[in-house]
Amino acid sequence: MTRRRVIVVGAGVSGLTTAVTLSMAGCDVAIHAVEAPAQTTSALAAAIWHPFYQAPDLVYLENARQTYAEMARLSDDDASGVVMRPLTEYFERDAGTPWWSVCVPGVVRLSAEVPSRYACAYRMEVPVADTGTYLGYLMDMFLDLGGRFVLARVSDPATLLDDADYVVNCCGYGGAAFGDRELSLSRAVVLRALRHDAVHGCFVDDTDPLRPTYVVERRHDIILGGTADPDMTSTVIGERQVGEIVRRCASLCAGVASLDLIDVRVGFRPMRRVARVERDGTHGGLLHNYGHGGGGFTLSWGCANQVLRLMGEAVTT
């Protein structure tokens, strides 16, 4: 039987995961991307499994569940850069256990350790990835499976259909150049600090949609965030904004005050009302997988399996 030829456009976490998934399913896969994984928006992410700002949705839930399971499995491999960390999330309103917690075993409601300004808090174990290590791990896996990486700018994914049976568009905000008017950018400002014994685990308060507050302990550093600045493209960050992020994070975890900052990072999330994982309406061989906002690492394996189903292949996980 002839192997299906697939070109994946984009080398962020969605593109790499899709390419690995399709390669494992027996497809002949090449990645075409204008930049290597280390230069993508994904490389700047905190890379914690967490459904930020997501309303209850069954498709999202299933994709997040599959991704949680796969990343938890990968955490057994030190080379992956994925570790399991305790996450404490604080809520200003008590709406019960988070709807997405069905993906996560052992969710516990805290009876203590909850600041008075919050109504409740929950603790659970979630996957966290060191982005540089994890993206490199996915690329190595892809190449070991026989995949090919082509460093090239793609002007229109549909034009690649002459060289493949399927093209999968995983180019994030690049989709705007291909006519997707639902895409927008959200600027994310995050700080990176040295590891310190004063901070153990992860802490989240995403009550304010413009100022998500999170502390993410990774293997080699600690990420402090952040912002969600709609349609802002400036990369200039002042000391006042850095100090404000540190203060917010310290209010969740007092140990943050002991951290030494390494650098300030600015990234741009490709936002869409609903992530686009579907067959193109004009070109039957063109599939889309982008627009995950801040959920790329939370949805990556589930969305890759969704792409595989769109191709009519059997999901092998």
PDB file of C-alpha atoms in Angstrom:
ATOM      1  CA  MET A   1       0.000   0.000   0.000  1.00  0.00           C
ATOM      2  CA  THR A   2       1.341   3.449  -0.941  1.00  0.00           C
ATOM      3  CA  ARG A   3       2.143   5.675   2.027  1.00  0.00           C
ATOM      4  CA  ARG A   4       0.215   8.913   2.155  1.00  0.00           C
ATOM      5  CA  ARG A   5       2.417  11.922   1.481  1.00  0.00           C
ATOM      6  CA  VAL A   6       1.792  14.770   3.921  1.00  0.00           C
ATOM      7  CA  ILE A   7       3.308  18.232   4.273  1.00  0.00           C
ATOM      8  CA  VAL A   8       2.871  19.975   7.634  1.00  0.00           C
ATOM      9  CA  VAL A   9       3.295  23.753   7.538  1.00  0.00           C
ATOM     10  CA  GLY A  10       4.759  25.152  10.763  1.00  0.00           C
ATOM     11  CA  ALA A  11       7.215  23.873  13.365  1.00  0.00           C
ATOM     12  CA  GLY A  12       5.681  25.029  16.630  1.00  0.00           C
ATOM     13  CA  VAL A  13       4.272  22.572  19.140  1.00  0.00           C
ATOM     14  CA  SER A  14       1.138  21.928  17.028  1.00  0.00           C
ATOM     15  CA  GLY A  15       3.101  21.362  13.815  1.00  0.00           C
ATOM     16  CA  LEU A  16       5.691  19.097  15.434  1.00  0.00           C
ATOM     17  CA  THR A  17       3.100  17.035  17.320  1.00  0.00           C
ATOM     18  CA  THR A  18       0.978  16.658  14.207  1.00  0.00           C
ATOM     19  CA  ALA A  19       4.011  15.601  12.162  1.00  0.00           C
ATOM     20  CA  VAL A  20       5.024  12.995  14.778  1.00  0.00           C
ATOM     21  CA  THR A  21       1.475  11.639  15.039  1.00  0.00           C
ATOM     22  CA  LEU A  22       1.083  11.276  11.261  1.00  0.00           C
ATOM     23  CA  SER A  23       4.531   9.690  10.943  1.00  0.00           C
ATOM     24  CA  MET A  24       3.656   7.152  13.635  1.00  0.00           C
ATOM     25  CA  ALA A  25       0.496   6.348  11.658  1.00  0.00           C
ATOM     26  CA  GLY A  26       2.645   5.390   8.660  1.00  0.00           C
ATOM     27  CA  CYS A  27       2.487   8.576   6.605  1.00  0.00           C
ATOM     28  CA  ASP A  28       5.434  10.014   4.667  1.00  0.00           C
ATOM     29  CA  VAL A  29       5.709  13.440   6.299  1.00  0.00           C
ATOM     30  CA  ALA A  30       7.711  16.591   5.637  1.00  0.00           C
ATOM     31  CA  ILE A  31       7.596  19.803   7.676  1.00  0.00           C
ATOM     32  CA  HIS A  32       7.860  23.091   5.777  1.00  0.00           C
ATOM     33  CA  ALA A  33       8.508  26.068   8.057  1.00  0.00           C
ATOM     34  CA  VAL A  34       9.997  29.528   7.852  1.00  0.00           C
ATOM     35  CA  GLU A  35      11.686  29.100  11.227  1.00  0.00           C
ATOM     36  CA  ALA A  36      13.094  26.281  13.340  1.00  0.00           C
ATOM     37  CA  PRO A  37      11.211  25.205  16.503  1.00  0.00           C
ATOM     38  CA  ALA A  38      13.456  27.283  18.782  1.00  0.00           C
ATOM     39  CA  GLN A  39      12.354  30.476  16.970  1.00  0.00           C
ATOM     40  CA  THR A  40       8.594  29.832  17.121  1.00  0.00           C
ATOM     41  CA  THR A  41       6.035  31.328  19.492  1.00  0.00           C
ATOM     42  CA  SER A  42       5.851  27.924  21.194  1.00  0.00           C
ATOM     43  CA  ALA A  43       9.455  28.309  22.387  1.00  0.00           C
ATOM     44  CA  LEU A  44       8.400  31.293  24.531  1.00  0.00           C
ATOM     45  CA  ALA A  45       5.471  29.563  26.232  1.00  0.00           C
ATOM     46  CA  ALA A  46       5.303  28.588  29.888  1.00  0.00           C
ATOM     47  CA  ALA A  47       4.207  25.203  28.512  1.00  0.00           C
ATOM     48  CA  ILE A  48       1.977  24.169  31.392  1.00  0.00           C
ATOM     49  CA  TRP A  49      -1.030  21.940  30.717  1.00  0.00           C
ATOM     50  CA  HIS A  50      -3.922  24.207  31.672  1.00  0.00           C
ATOM     51  CA  PRO A  51      -7.142  25.340  29.918  1.00  0.00           C
ATOM     52  CA  PHE A  52      -6.797  29.122  30.330  1.00  0.00           C
ATOM     53  CA  TYR A  53     -10.013  31.102  29.687  1.00  0.00           C
ATOM     54  CA  GLN A  54     -11.821  28.191  28.105  1.00  0.00           C
ATOM     55  CA  ALA A  55     -15.596  27.781  28.394  1.00  0.00           C
ATOM     56  CA  PRO A  56     -16.875  24.206  28.770  1.00  0.00           C
ATOM     57  CA  ASP A  57     -16.570  22.434  25.426  1.00  0.00           C
ATOM     58  CA  LEU A  58     -16.660  18.684  24.752  1.00  0.00           C
ATOM     59  CA  VAL A  59     -14.236  18.753  21.800  1.00  0.00           C
ATOM     60  CA  TYR A  60     -11.754  20.864  23.754  1.00  0.00           C
ATOM     61  CA  LEU A  61     -12.153  18.532  26.732  1.00  0.00           C
ATOM     62  CA  GLU A  62     -11.369  15.410  24.699  1.00  0.00           C
ATOM     63  CA  ASN A  63      -8.342  16.989  23.034  1.00  0.00           C
ATOM     64  CA  ALA A  64      -7.076  18.210  26.409  1.00  0.00           C
ATOM     65  CA  ARG A  65      -7.637  14.759  27.938  1.00  0.00           C
ATOM     66  CA  GLN A  66      -5.628  13.018  25.231  1.00  0.00           C
ATOM     67  CA  THR A  67      -2.833  15.569  25.546  1.00  0.00           C
ATOM     68  CA  TYR A  68      -2.690  15.242  29.328  1.00  0.00           C
ATOM     69  CA  ALA A  69      -2.408  11.461  29.046  1.00  0.00           C
ATOM     70  CA  GLU A  70       0.355  11.591  26.439  1.00  0.00           C
ATOM     71  CA  MET A  71       2.403  14.269  28.188  1.00  0.00           C
ATOM     72  CA  ALA A  72       2.065  12.444  31.515  1.00  0.00           C
ATOM     73  CA  ARG A  73       3.423   9.359  29.770  1.00  0.00           C
ATOM     74  CA  LEU A  74       6.306  11.363  28.280  1.00  0.00           C
ATOM     75  CA  SER A  75       7.218  12.668  31.745  1.00  0.00           C
ATOM     76  CA  ASP A  76       8.641   9.181  32.441  1.00  0.00           C
ATOM     77  CA  ASP A  77      11.328   9.927  29.837  1.00  0.00           C
ATOM     78  CA  ASP A  78      13.875  12.424  31.210  1.00  0.00           C
ATOM     79  CA  ALA A  79      14.931  13.317  27.661  1.00  0.00           C
ATOM     80  CA  SER A  80      11.462  14.746  26.878  1.00  0.00           C
ATOM     81  CA  GLY A  81      11.812  17.743  29.178  1.00  0.00           C
ATOM     82  CA  VAL A  82       8.307  17.062  30.556  1.00  0.00           C
ATOM     83  CA  VAL A  83       7.795  16.851  34.307  1.00  0.00           C
ATOM     84  CA  MET A  84       4.709  16.512  36.506  1.00  0.00           C
ATOM     85  CA  ARG A  85       4.192  19.398  38.911  1.00  0.00           C
ATOM     86  CA  PRO A  86       1.563  20.191  41.556  1.00  0.00           C
ATOM     87  CA  LEU A  87      -0.668  23.014  40.335  1.00  0.00           C
ATOM     88  CA  THR A  88      -2.638  25.171  42.764  1.00  0.00           C
ATOM     89  CA  GLU A  89      -5.353  27.235  41.111  1.00  0.00           C
ATOM     90  CA  TYR A  90      -7.203  29.995  42.964  1.00  0.00           C
ATOM     91  CA  PHE A  91     -10.766  31.132  42.233  1.00  0.00           C
ATOM     92  CA  GLU A  92     -12.552  34.318  43.274  1.00  0.00           C
ATOM     93  CA  ARG A  93     -15.937  32.599  42.878  1.00  0.00           C
ATOM     94  CA  ASP A  94     -16.760  29.114  44.089  1.00  0.00           C
ATOM     95  CA  ALA A  95     -18.216  27.401  41.015  1.00  0.00           C
ATOM     96  CA  GLY A  96     -17.216  23.919  42.122  1.00  0.00           C
ATOM     97  CA  THR A  97     -14.511  21.693  40.719  1.00  0.00           C
ATOM     98  CA  PRO A  98     -13.148  23.032  37.392  1.00  0.00           C
ATOM     99  CA  TRP A  99     -15.077  21.470  34.507  1.00  0.00           C
ATOM    100  CA  TRP A 100     -11.863  20.273  32.855  1.00  0.00           C
ATOM    101  CA  SER A 101     -10.621  18.490  35.976  1.00  0.00           C
ATOM    102  CA  VAL A 102     -12.100  15.212  34.671  1.00  0.00           C
ATOM    103  CA  CYS A 103      -8.885  15.014  32.613  1.00  0.00           C
ATOM    104  CA  VAL A 104      -6.762  15.095  35.757  1.00  0.00           C
ATOM    105  CA  PRO A 105      -6.557  12.347  38.383  1.00  0.00           C
ATOM    106  CA  GLY A 106      -6.466  13.216  42.079  1.00  0.00           C
ATOM    107  CA  VAL A 107      -7.908  16.750  42.076  1.00  0.00           C
ATOM    108  CA  VAL A 108      -8.121  18.017  45.668  1.00  0.00           C
ATOM    109  CA  ARG A 109     -10.022  20.998  47.050  1.00  0.00           C
ATOM    110  CA  LEU A 110      -7.852  22.855  49.551  1.00  0.00           C
ATOM    111  CA  SER A 111      -9.275  23.584  52.981  1.00  0.00           C
ATOM    112  CA  ALA A 112      -6.273  25.663  54.039  1.00  0.00           C
ATOM    113  CA  GLU A 113      -3.589  27.718  52.289  1.00  0.00           C
ATOM    114  CA  VAL A 114      -6.249  29.830  50.573  1.00  0.00           C
ATOM    115  CA  PRO A 115      -5.825  33.617  50.849  1.00  0.00           C
ATOM    116  CA  SER A 116      -8.926  35.421  52.105  1.00  0.00           C
ATOM    117  CA  ARG A 117      -9.496  37.201  48.785  1.00  0.00           C
ATOM    118  CA  TYR A 118     -10.260  33.851  47.118  1.00  0.00           C
ATOM    119  CA  ALA A 119     -13.378  31.727  47.534  1.00  0.00           C
ATOM    120  CA  CYS A 120     -11.603  28.416  46.941  1.00  0.00           C
ATOM    121  CA  ALA A 121      -8.583  26.666  45.487  1.00  0.00           C
ATOM    122  CA  TYR A 122      -7.860  23.279  43.928  1.00  0.00           C
ATOM    123  CA  ARG A 123      -4.635  21.320  43.639  1.00  0.00           C
ATOM    124  CA  MET A 124      -3.748  18.725  41.001  1.00  0.00           C
ATOM    125  CA  GLU A 125      -0.731  17.279  39.159  1.00  0.00           C
ATOM    126  CA  VAL A 126      -0.190  18.584  35.621  1.00  0.00           C
ATOM    127  CA  PRO A 127       2.493  18.200  32.923  1.00  0.00           C
ATOM    128  CA  VAL A 128       4.951  21.060  32.452  1.00  0.00           C
ATOM    129  CA  ALA A 129       7.515  21.153  29.641  1.00  0.00           C
ATOM    130  CA  ASP A 130      10.860  22.839  29.272  1.00  0.00           C
ATOM    131  CA  THR A 131      10.085  24.241  25.845  1.00  0.00           C
ATOM    132  CA  GLY A 132      13.569  24.069  24.343  1.00  0.00           C
ATOM    133  CA  THR A 133      14.068  20.470  25.412  1.00  0.00           C
ATOM    134  CA  TYR A 134      10.543  19.364  24.520  1.00  0.00           C
ATOM    135  CA  LEU A 135      10.445  20.915  21.048  1.00  0.00           C
ATOM    136  CA  GLY A 136      13.867  19.422  20.322  1.00  0.00           C
ATOM    137  CA  TYR A 137      12.642  16.055  21.571  1.00  0.00           C
ATOM    138  CA  LEU A 138       9.659  16.175  19.217  1.00  0.00           C
ATOM    139  CA  MET A 139      11.873  17.158  16.296  1.00  0.00           C
ATOM    140  CA  ASP A 140      14.287  14.294  17.027  1.00  0.00           C
ATOM    141  CA  MET A 141      11.360  11.870  17.254  1.00  0.00           C
ATOM    142  CA  PHE A 142      10.034  13.141  13.924  1.00  0.00           C
ATOM    143  CA  LEU A 143      13.390  12.780  12.181  1.00  0.00           C
ATOM    144  CA  ASP A 144      13.937   9.309  13.691  1.00  0.00           C
ATOM    145  CA  LEU A 145      10.594   8.296  12.173  1.00  0.00           C
ATOM    146  CA  GLY A 146      11.910   9.259   8.736  1.00  0.00           C
ATOM    147  CA  GLY A 147      10.464  12.757   8.568  1.00  0.00           C
ATOM    148  CA  ARG A 148      12.069  15.623   6.659  1.00  0.00           C
ATOM    149  CA  PHE A 149      12.398  19.267   7.650  1.00  0.00           C
ATOM    150  CA  VAL A 150      12.408  21.941   4.921  1.00  0.00           C
ATOM    151  CA  LEU A 151      13.298  25.498   5.954  1.00  0.00           C
ATOM    152  CA  ALA A 152      11.160  27.559   3.579  1.00  0.00           C
ATOM    153  CA  ARG A 153       8.522  30.273   3.539  1.00  0.00           C
ATOM    154  CA  VAL A 154       5.116  29.037   2.370  1.00  0.00           C
ATOM    155  CA  SER A 155       3.073  31.683   0.564  1.00  0.00           C
ATOM    156  CA  ASP A 156      -0.069  29.531   0.366  1.00  0.00           C
ATOM    157  CA  PRO A 157      -0.434  26.000   1.831  1.00  0.00           C
ATOM    158  CA  ALA A 158      -2.785  24.981  -0.988  1.00  0.00           C
ATOM    159  CA  THR A 159       0.021  25.299  -3.521  1.00  0.00           C
ATOM    160  CA  LEU A 160       1.832  22.429  -1.812  1.00  0.00           C
ATOM    161  CA  LEU A 161      -0.960  19.997  -2.730  1.00  0.00           C
ATOM    162  CA  ASP A 162       0.837  19.366  -6.033  1.00  0.00           C
ATOM    163  CA  ASP A 163       3.551  17.622  -3.995  1.00  0.00           C
ATOM    164  CA  ALA A 164       1.438  15.833  -1.364  1.00  0.00           C
ATOM    165  CA  ASP A 165      -1.811  13.999  -0.767  1.00  0.00           C
ATOM    166  CA  TYR A 166      -2.526  16.214   2.245  1.00  0.00           C
ATOM    167  CA  VAL A 167      -1.230  19.513   3.560  1.00  0.00           C
ATOM    168  CA  VAL A 168      -1.792  20.399   7.221  1.00  0.00           C
ATOM    169  CA  ASN A 169      -1.691  24.106   8.025  1.00  0.00           C
ATOM    170  CA  CYS A 170      -0.215  24.539  11.532  1.00  0.00           C
ATOM    171  CA  CYS A 171       1.223  28.001  10.986  1.00  0.00           C
ATOM    172  CA  GLY A 172      -0.560  29.858  13.807  1.00  0.00           C
ATOM    173  CA  TYR A 173      -1.046  33.535  13.088  1.00  0.00           C
ATOM    174  CA  GLY A 174       0.287  32.918   9.603  1.00  0.00           C
ATOM    175  CA  GLY A 175      -3.267  31.779   8.834  1.00  0.00           C
ATOM    176  CA  ALA A 176      -4.286  35.443   8.718  1.00  0.00           C
ATOM    177  CA  ALA A 177      -2.216  35.853   5.567  1.00  0.00           C
ATOM    178  CA  PHE A 178      -4.183  32.984   4.036  1.00  0.00           C
ATOM    179  CA  GLY A 179      -7.524  34.725   4.556  1.00  0.00           C
ATOM    180  CA  ASP A 180      -8.633  33.787   8.100  1.00  0.00           C
ATOM    181  CA  ARG A 181     -10.261  36.958   9.419  1.00  0.00           C
ATOM    182  CA  GLU A 182     -11.094  35.408  12.798  1.00  0.00           C
ATOM    183  CA  LEU A 183      -7.450  35.394  13.872  1.00  0.00           C
ATOM    184  CA  SER A 184      -6.006  38.051  16.127  1.00  0.00           C
ATOM    185  CA  LEU A 185      -2.876  38.478  18.210  1.00  0.00           C
ATOM    186  CA  SER A 186      -2.584  38.653  21.969  1.00  0.00           C
ATOM    187  CA  ARG A 187       0.733  39.815  23.384  1.00  0.00           C
ATOM    188  CA  ALA A 188       2.138  37.752  26.235  1.00  0.00           C
ATOM    189  CA  VAL A 189       4.786  39.148  28.559  1.00  0.00           C
ATOM    190  CA  VAL A 190       6.500  36.530  30.713  1.00  0.00           C
ATOM    191  CA  LEU A 191       9.523  36.592  33.000  1.00  0.00           C
ATOM    192  CA  ARG A 192      12.069  33.844  33.431  1.00  0.00           C
ATOM    193  CA  ALA A 193      13.796  33.308  36.772  1.00  0.00           C
ATOM    194  CA  LEU A 194      16.412  30.979  38.198  1.00  0.00           C
ATOM    195  CA  ARG A 195      15.183  27.903  40.051  1.00  0.00           C
ATOM    196  CA  HIS A 196      14.952  28.408  43.818  1.00  0.00           C
ATOM    197  CA  ASP A 197      13.909  26.151  46.692  1.00  0.00           C
ATOM    198  CA  ALA A 198      11.430  28.832  47.789  1.00  0.00           C
ATOM    199  CA  VAL A 199       9.143  27.939  44.865  1.00  0.00           C
ATOM    200  CA  HIS A 200       7.806  24.429  44.466  1.00  0.00           C
ATOM    201  CA  GLY A 201       5.053  23.680  41.985  1.00  0.00           C
ATOM    202  CA  CYS A 202       2.802  25.913  39.900  1.00  0.00           C
ATOM    203  CA  PHE A 203       0.224  28.535  40.856  1.00  0.00           C
ATOM    204  CA  VAL A 204      -2.502  30.083  38.683  1.00  0.00           C
ATOM    205  CA  ASP A 205      -5.139  32.797  38.944  1.00  0.00           C
ATOM    206  CA  ASP A 206      -6.693  33.583  35.561  1.00  0.00           C
ATOM    207  CA  THR A 207      -9.628  35.620  36.888  1.00  0.00           C
ATOM    208  CA  ASP A 208      -8.585  38.706  34.925  1.00  0.00           C
ATOM    209  CA  PRO A 209      -8.602  37.914  31.173  1.00  0.00           C
ATOM    210  CA  LEU A 210      -6.045  40.658  30.485  1.00  0.00           C
ATOM    211  CA  ARG A 211      -3.691  39.773  33.334  1.00  0.00           C
ATOM    212  CA  PRO A 212      -3.370  36.021  33.807  1.00  0.00           C
ATOM    213  CA  THR A 213      -1.170  35.403  36.834  1.00  0.00           C
ATOM    214  CA  TYR A 214       0.895  32.236  36.928  1.00  0.00           C
ATOM    215  CA  VAL A 215       4.024  30.784  38.442  1.00  0.00           C
ATOM    216  CA  VAL A 216       5.359  27.727  36.603  1.00  0.00           C
ATOM    217  CA  GLU A 217       8.209  25.695  38.049  1.00  0.00           C
ATOM    218  CA  ARG A 218       9.969  23.923  35.217  1.00  0.00           C
ATOM    219  CA  ARG A 219      13.000  21.662  35.351  1.00  0.00           C
ATOM    220  CA  HIS A 220      15.622  24.360  34.822  1.00  0.00           C
ATOM    221  CA  ASP A 221      13.833  27.664  35.449  1.00  0.00           C
ATOM    222  CA  ILE A 222      10.657  29.319  36.743  1.00  0.00           C
ATOM    223  CA  ILE A 223       8.255  31.235  34.506  1.00  0.00           C
ATOM    224  CA  LEU A 224       6.269  34.193  35.862  1.00  0.00           C
ATOM    225  CA  GLY A 225       3.356  35.657  33.959  1.00  0.00           C
ATOM    226  CA  GLY A 226       1.835  37.492  32.582  1.00  0.00           C
ATOM    227  CA  THR A 227      -0.312  39.481  30.215  1.00  0.00           C
ATOM    228  CA  ALA A 228      -2.842  38.928  27.444  1.00  0.00           C
ATOM    229  CA  ASP A 229      -2.694  42.243  25.598  1.00  0.00           C
ATOM    230  CA  PRO A 230      -5.124  42.151  22.637  1.00  0.00           C
ATOM    231  CA  ASP A 231      -3.818  43.428  19.303  1.00  0.00           C
ATOM    232  CA  MET A 232      -0.663  44.840  20.877  1.00  0.00           C
ATOM    233  CA  THR A 233       2.520  44.263  18.891  1.00  0.00           C
ATOM    234  CA  SER A 234       5.082  46.353  20.777  1.00  0.00           C
ATOM    235  CA  THR A 235       8.037  44.432  22.198  1.00  0.00           C
ATOM    236  CA  VAL A 236       9.014  47.251  24.571  1.00  0.00           C
ATOM    237  CA  ILE A 237       8.527  46.293  28.219  1.00  0.00           C
ATOM    238  CA  GLY A 238       9.130  48.735  31.081  1.00  0.00           C
ATOM    239  CA  GLU A 239      10.408  48.064  34.590  1.00  0.00           C
ATOM    240  CA  ARG A 240       7.033  49.048  35.995  1.00  0.00           C
ATOM    241  CA  GLN A 241       5.273  46.235  34.099  1.00  0.00           C
ATOM    242  CA  VAL A 242       7.928  43.740  35.129  1.00  0.00           C
ATOM    243  CA  GLY A 243       7.517  44.765  38.767  1.00  0.00           C
ATOM    244  CA  GLU A 244       3.729  44.487  38.517  1.00  0.00           C
ATOM    245  CA  ILE A 245       3.969  40.902  37.220  1.00  0.00           C
ATOM    246  CA  VAL A 246       6.377  39.971  40.016  1.00  0.00           C
ATOM    247  CA  ARG A 247       4.044  41.466  42.645  1.00  0.00           C
ATOM    248  CA  ARG A 248       1.039  39.566  41.302  1.00  0.00           C
ATOM    249  CA  CYS A 249       2.973  36.301  41.230  1.00  0.00           C
ATOM    250  CA  ALA A 250       4.297  36.873  44.758  1.00  0.00           C
ATOM    251  CA  SER A 251       0.715  37.259  45.954  1.00  0.00           C
ATOM    252  CA  LEU A 252       0.116  33.656  44.807  1.00  0.00           C
ATOM    253  CA  CYS A 253       3.445  32.250  46.016  1.00  0.00           C
ATOM    254  CA  ALA A 254       5.461  34.192  48.571  1.00  0.00           C
ATOM    255  CA  GLY A 255       8.676  32.479  47.444  1.00  0.00           C
ATOM    256  CA  VAL A 256       8.597  34.483  44.207  1.00  0.00           C
ATOM    257  CA  ALA A 257      10.090  37.417  46.130  1.00  0.00           C
ATOM    258  CA  SER A 258      13.307  35.388  46.497  1.00  0.00           C
ATOM    259  CA  LEU A 259      13.765  34.750  42.775  1.00  0.00           C
ATOM    260  CA  ASP A 260      16.463  36.222  40.549  1.00  0.00           C
ATOM    261  CA  LEU A 261      15.134  37.185  37.118  1.00  0.00           C
ATOM    262  CA  ILE A 262      17.056  35.984  34.060  1.00  0.00           C
ATOM    263  CA  ASP A 263      15.180  37.714  31.274  1.00  0.00           C
ATOM    264  CA  VAL A 264      11.897  39.167  30.028  1.00  0.00           C
ATOM    265  CA  ARG A 265      10.189  37.522  27.082  1.00  0.00           C
ATOM    266  CA  VAL A 266       7.493  38.779  24.727  1.00  0.00           C
ATOM    267  CA  GLY A 267       5.439  36.442  22.568  1.00  0.00           C
ATOM    268  CA  PHE A 268       2.289  36.723  20.492  1.00  0.00           C
ATOM    269  CA  ARG A 269      -0.483  34.167  20.843  1.00  0.00           C
ATOM    270  CA  PRO A 270      -2.617  33.452  17.749  1.00  0.00           C
ATOM    271  CA  MET A 271      -6.136  33.908  19.126  1.00  0.00           C
ATOM    272  CA  ARG A 272      -9.345  32.595  17.641  1.00  0.00           C
ATOM    273  CA  ARG A 273     -12.832  32.194  19.091  1.00  0.00           C
ATOM    274  CA  VAL A 274     -12.556  28.456  18.412  1.00  0.00           C
ATOM    275  CA  ALA A 275      -9.377  26.646  17.426  1.00  0.00           C
ATOM    276  CA  ARG A 276      -9.507  25.705  13.749  1.00  0.00           C
ATOM    277  CA  VAL A 277      -9.092  21.956  13.338  1.00  0.00           C
ATOM    278  CA  GLU A 278     -10.998  21.105  10.193  1.00  0.00           C
ATOM    279  CA  ARG A 279     -10.889  20.345   6.480  1.00  0.00           C
ATOM    280  CA  ASP A 280     -10.582  23.372   4.227  1.00  0.00           C
ATOM    281  CA  GLY A 281     -13.826  24.404   2.540  1.00  0.00           C
ATOM    282  CA  THR A 282     -12.199  24.795  -0.886  1.00  0.00           C
ATOM    283  CA  HIS A 283      -9.336  22.301  -1.062  1.00  0.00           C
ATOM    284  CA  GLY A 284     -10.229  18.793   0.109  1.00  0.00           C
ATOM    285  CA  GLY A 285      -6.616  17.831   0.776  1.00  0.00           C
ATOM    286  CA  LEU A 286      -5.909  20.904   2.907  1.00  0.00           C
ATOM    287  CA  LEU A 287      -6.442  20.500   6.655  1.00  0.00           C
ATOM    288  CA  HIS A 288      -6.100  23.157   9.356  1.00  0.00           C
ATOM    289  CA  ASN A 289      -4.790  22.917  12.918  1.00  0.00           C
ATOM    290  CA  TYR A 290      -4.137  26.338  14.447  1.00  0.00           C
ATOM    291  CA  GLY A 291      -5.631  29.177  16.475  1.00  0.00           C
ATOM    292  CA  HIS A 292      -5.225  27.533  19.898  1.00  0.00           C
ATOM    293  CA  GLY A 293      -4.421  30.801  21.686  1.00  0.00           C
ATOM    294  CA  GLY A 294      -2.619  29.926  24.904  1.00  0.00           C
ATOM    295  CA  GLY A 295      -3.700  26.281  24.625  1.00  0.00           C
ATOM    296  CA  GLY A 296      -1.163  24.875  22.187  1.00  0.00           C
ATOM    297  CA  PHE A 297       0.575  22.662  24.734  1.00  0.00           C
ATOM    298  CA  THR A 298      -2.764  21.747  26.354  1.00  0.00           C
ATOM    299  CA  LEU A 299      -4.367  20.564  23.102  1.00  0.00           C
ATOM    300  CA  SER A 300      -1.449  19.452  20.928  1.00  0.00           C
ATOM    301  CA  TRP A 301      -1.745  15.646  20.979  1.00  0.00           C
ATOM    302  CA  GLY A 302      -5.546  15.626  20.901  1.00  0.00           C
ATOM    303  CA  CYS A 303      -5.674  18.025  17.945  1.00  0.00           C
ATOM    304  CA  ALA A 304      -3.038  15.973  16.115  1.00  0.00           C
ATOM    305  CA  ASN A 305      -5.223  12.893  16.535  1.00  0.00           C
ATOM    306  CA  GLN A 306      -8.180  14.942  15.270  1.00  0.00           C
ATOM    307  CA  VAL A 307      -6.188  15.754  12.117  1.00  0.00           C
ATOM    308  CA  LEU A 308      -5.443  12.057  11.704  1.00  0.00           C
ATOM    309  CA  ARG A 309      -9.146  11.264  11.920  1.00  0.00           C
ATOM    310  CA  LEU A 310      -9.872  13.903   9.292  1.00  0.00           C
ATOM    311  CA  MET A 311      -7.496  12.055   7.009  1.00  0.00           C
ATOM    312  CA  GLY A 312      -9.460   8.867   7.574  1.00  0.00           C
ATOM    313  CA  GLU A 313      -6.614   7.090   9.313  1.00  0.00           C
ATOM    314  CA  ALA A 314      -6.966   5.088  12.524  1.00  0.00           C
ATOM    315  CA  VAL A 315      -5.848   6.881  15.685  1.00  0.00           C
ATOM    316  CA  THR A 316      -3.031   4.796  17.081  1.00  0.00           C
ATOM    317  CA  THR A 317      -2.752   6.162  20.621  1.00  0.00           C
TER     318      THR A 317
END
